[in-house]
Coordinates of C-alpha atoms in Angstrom, one line a residue:
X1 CA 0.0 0.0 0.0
X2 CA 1.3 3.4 -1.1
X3 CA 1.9 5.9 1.4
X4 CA 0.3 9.3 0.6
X5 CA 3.6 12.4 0.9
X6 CA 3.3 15.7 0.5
X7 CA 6.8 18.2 1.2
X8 CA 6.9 20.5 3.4
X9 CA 7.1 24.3 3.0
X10 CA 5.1 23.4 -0.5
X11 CA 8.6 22.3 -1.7
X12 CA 8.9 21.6 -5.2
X13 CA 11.2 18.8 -5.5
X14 CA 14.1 16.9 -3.2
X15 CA 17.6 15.8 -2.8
X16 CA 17.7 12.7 -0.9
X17 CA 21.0 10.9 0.2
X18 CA 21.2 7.6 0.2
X19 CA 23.3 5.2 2.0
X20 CA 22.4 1.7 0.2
X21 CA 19.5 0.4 -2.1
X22 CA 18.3 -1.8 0.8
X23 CA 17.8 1.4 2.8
X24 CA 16.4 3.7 0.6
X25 CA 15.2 1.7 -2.0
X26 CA 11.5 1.6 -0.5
X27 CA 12.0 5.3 0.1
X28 CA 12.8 6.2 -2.8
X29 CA 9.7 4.2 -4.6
X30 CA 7.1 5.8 -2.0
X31 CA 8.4 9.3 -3.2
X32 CA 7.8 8.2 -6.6
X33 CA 4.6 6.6 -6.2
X34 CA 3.5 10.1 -4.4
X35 CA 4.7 11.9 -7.6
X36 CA 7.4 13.9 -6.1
X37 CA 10.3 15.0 -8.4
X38 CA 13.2 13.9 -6.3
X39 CA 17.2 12.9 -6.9
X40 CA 19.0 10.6 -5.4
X41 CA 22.5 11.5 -3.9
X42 CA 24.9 8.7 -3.4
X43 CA 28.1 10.3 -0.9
X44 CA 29.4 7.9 0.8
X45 CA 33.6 7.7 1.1
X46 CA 32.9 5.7 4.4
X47 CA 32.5 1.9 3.3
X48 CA 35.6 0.2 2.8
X49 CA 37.0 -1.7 0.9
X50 CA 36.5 0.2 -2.6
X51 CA 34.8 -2.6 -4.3
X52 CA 32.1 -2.9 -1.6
X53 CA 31.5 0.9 -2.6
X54 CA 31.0 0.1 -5.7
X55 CA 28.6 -2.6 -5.3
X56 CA 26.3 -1.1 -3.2
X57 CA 27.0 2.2 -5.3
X58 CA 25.7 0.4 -8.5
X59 CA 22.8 -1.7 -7.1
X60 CA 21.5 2.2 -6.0
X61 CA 22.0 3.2 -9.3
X62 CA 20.0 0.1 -11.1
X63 CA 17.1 1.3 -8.6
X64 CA 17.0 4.3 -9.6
X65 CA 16.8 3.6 -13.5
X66 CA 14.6 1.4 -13.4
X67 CA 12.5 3.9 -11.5
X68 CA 13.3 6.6 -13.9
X69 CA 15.1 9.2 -11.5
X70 CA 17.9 11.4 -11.4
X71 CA 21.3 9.8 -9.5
X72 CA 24.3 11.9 -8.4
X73 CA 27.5 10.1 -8.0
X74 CA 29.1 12.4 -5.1
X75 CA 32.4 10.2 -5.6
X76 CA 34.4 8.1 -3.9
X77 CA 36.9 9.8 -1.2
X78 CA 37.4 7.9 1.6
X79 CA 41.1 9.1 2.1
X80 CA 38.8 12.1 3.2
X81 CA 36.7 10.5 5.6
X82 CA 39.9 8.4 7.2
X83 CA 41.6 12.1 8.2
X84 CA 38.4 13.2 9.5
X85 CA 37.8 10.2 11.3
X86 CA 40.9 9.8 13.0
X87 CA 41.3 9.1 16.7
X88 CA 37.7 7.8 16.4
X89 CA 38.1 4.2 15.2
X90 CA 37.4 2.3 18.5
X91 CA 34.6 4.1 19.4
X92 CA 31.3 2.5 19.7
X93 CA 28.3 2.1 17.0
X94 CA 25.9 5.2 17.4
X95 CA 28.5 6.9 19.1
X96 CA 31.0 10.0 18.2
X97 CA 32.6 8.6 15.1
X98 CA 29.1 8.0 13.3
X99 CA 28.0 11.4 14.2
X100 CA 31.2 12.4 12.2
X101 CA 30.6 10.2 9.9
X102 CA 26.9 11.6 9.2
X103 CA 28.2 15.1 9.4
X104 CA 30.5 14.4 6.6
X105 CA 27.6 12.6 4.2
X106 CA 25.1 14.7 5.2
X107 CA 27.7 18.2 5.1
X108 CA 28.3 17.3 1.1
X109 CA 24.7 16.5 0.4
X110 CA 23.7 20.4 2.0
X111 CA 26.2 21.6 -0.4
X112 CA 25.0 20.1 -3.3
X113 CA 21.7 20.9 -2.6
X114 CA 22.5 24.5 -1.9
X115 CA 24.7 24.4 -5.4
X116 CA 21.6 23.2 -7.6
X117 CA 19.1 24.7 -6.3
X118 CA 17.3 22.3 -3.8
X119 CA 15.3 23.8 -1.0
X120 CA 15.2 20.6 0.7
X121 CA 17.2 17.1 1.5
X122 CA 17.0 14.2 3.5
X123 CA 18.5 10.8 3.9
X124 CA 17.8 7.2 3.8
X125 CA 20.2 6.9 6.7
X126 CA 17.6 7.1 9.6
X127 CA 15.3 4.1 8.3
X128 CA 18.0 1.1 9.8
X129 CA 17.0 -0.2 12.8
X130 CA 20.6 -0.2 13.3
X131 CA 21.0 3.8 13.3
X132 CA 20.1 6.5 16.2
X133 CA 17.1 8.4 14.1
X134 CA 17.6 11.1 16.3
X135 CA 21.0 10.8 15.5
X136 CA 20.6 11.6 12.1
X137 CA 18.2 13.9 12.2
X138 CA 20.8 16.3 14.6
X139 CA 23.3 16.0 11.7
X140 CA 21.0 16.3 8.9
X141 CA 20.0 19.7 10.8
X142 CA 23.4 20.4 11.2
X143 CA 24.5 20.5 7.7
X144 CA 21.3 22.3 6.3
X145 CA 21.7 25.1 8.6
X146 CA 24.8 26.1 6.8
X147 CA 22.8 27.6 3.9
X148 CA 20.1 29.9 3.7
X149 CA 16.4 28.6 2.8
X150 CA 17.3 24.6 2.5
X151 CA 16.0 22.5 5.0
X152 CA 16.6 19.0 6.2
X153 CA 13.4 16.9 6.1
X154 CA 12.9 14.9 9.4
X155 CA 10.8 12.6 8.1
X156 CA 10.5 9.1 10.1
X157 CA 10.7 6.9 7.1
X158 CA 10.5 4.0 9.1
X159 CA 7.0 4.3 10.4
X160 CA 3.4 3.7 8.6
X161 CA 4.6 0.6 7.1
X162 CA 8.3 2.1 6.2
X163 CA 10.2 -0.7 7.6
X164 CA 8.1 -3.2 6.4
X165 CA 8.2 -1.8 2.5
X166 CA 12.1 -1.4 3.2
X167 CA 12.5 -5.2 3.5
X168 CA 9.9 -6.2 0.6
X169 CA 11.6 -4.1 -1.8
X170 CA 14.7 -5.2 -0.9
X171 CA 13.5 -9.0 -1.3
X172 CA 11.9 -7.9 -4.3
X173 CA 14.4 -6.3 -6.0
X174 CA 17.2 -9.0 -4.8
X175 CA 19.3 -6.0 -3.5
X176 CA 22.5 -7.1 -2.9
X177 CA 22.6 -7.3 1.3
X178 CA 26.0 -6.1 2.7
X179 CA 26.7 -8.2 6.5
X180 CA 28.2 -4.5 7.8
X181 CA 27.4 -1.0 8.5
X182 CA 30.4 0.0 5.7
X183 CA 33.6 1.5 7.3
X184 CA 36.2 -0.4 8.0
X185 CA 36.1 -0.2 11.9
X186 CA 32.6 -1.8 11.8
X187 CA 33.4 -4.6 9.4
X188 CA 36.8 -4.8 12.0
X189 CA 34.1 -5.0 15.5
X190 CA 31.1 -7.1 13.3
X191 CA 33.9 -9.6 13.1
X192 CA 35.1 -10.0 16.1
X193 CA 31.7 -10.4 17.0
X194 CA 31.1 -13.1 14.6
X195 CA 34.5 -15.2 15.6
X196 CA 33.7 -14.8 19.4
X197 CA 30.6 -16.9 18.5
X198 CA 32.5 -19.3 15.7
X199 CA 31.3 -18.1 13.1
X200 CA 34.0 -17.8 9.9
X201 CA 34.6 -13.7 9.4
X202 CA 32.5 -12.0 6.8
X203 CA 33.5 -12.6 3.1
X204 CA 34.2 -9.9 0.9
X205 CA 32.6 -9.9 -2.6
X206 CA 34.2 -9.2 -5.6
X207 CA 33.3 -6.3 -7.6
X208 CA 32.8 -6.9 -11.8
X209 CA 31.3 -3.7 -12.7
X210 CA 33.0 -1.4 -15.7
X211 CA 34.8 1.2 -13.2

């Protein structure tokens, strides 16, 4: 069942940073279904190694053809990210270094929005169980407030059936399902976590795409 949207502020269209397909592929097909021009943003220099970038990056970009709408490559610059991050790799999930590490997405995104004209942005980040909404929606805030008349959209994506659509577009769709949050000090603690329980360390796939 289609979920009725309207924008706020009688907005005219969207810039909406994504994450993954499994995340934001049901967002992105609720905004479609509601008729609401909208581009997708894909700025992400956090997930390590490269070729897992460029899975999940291309799996976001067949979504979004097949649906018809606008994808920005922000590029790949995790360099970047490590110097920002640094000092910050052993600290917990939801804590210091993943507000960073939203600032830094969701500081790029503002800018681009603010560069082509969009009065309003969001991101597919807050929909994970797995993520501190609130969280994201302080860093979302954040970044917007650097530029005069954009706005970060606060939207809870994950209720009204959001979670539930997530998944079943996922399925649908056979998105491929990363085992990690993306950066390399999660995939470090999410196997640790997996060999103190015996199971073999998560396997990295291999990346066939053209780039």
């Amino acid at each position: 069942m289609s979920l009725s949207l309207l924008l706020p502020d009688q907005a005219e269209k969207l810039l909406l940073h994504s994450c993954c397909a499994p995340c934001s592929g049901g967002i992105m097909e609720r905004l479609f279904e509601a008729g609401i021009e909208y581009t997708v943003f894909f700025y992400n220099p956090n997930i390590h190694p490269e070729p897992e970038y460029l899975l999940r990056k291309e799996e976001n970009i067949r979504f979004a053809n097949k649906l018809g709408v606008p994808f920005v490559d922000g590029d790949y610059n995790s360099d970047y990210w490590f110097q920002r991050t640094k000092g910050l790799e052993h600290e917990p999930e939801r804590g210091a270094r993943c507000s960073l590490c939203f600032d830094i997405r969701l500081e790029e995104t503002a800018l681009y929005a603010h560069e082509h004209g969009f009065p309003l942005m969001s991101s597919s980040l807050g929909i994970s169980r797995w993520k501190n909404f609130e969280q994201v929606i302080a860093c979302g805030q954040k970044a917007a407030a650097r530029y005069e008349g954009l706005r970060y959209w606060d939207f809870n994506w994950r209720k009204k059936g959001g979670t539930n659509r997530m998944i079943e577009v996922s399925k649908r769709e056979n998105f491929y399902q990363q085992e990690y949050c993306g950066c390399a000090h999660s995939l470090r603690d999410a196997n640790a976590h997996r060999n103190s329980q015996g199971r073999p360390s998560i396997k990295m796939r291999k990346y066939y795409g053209k780039e």
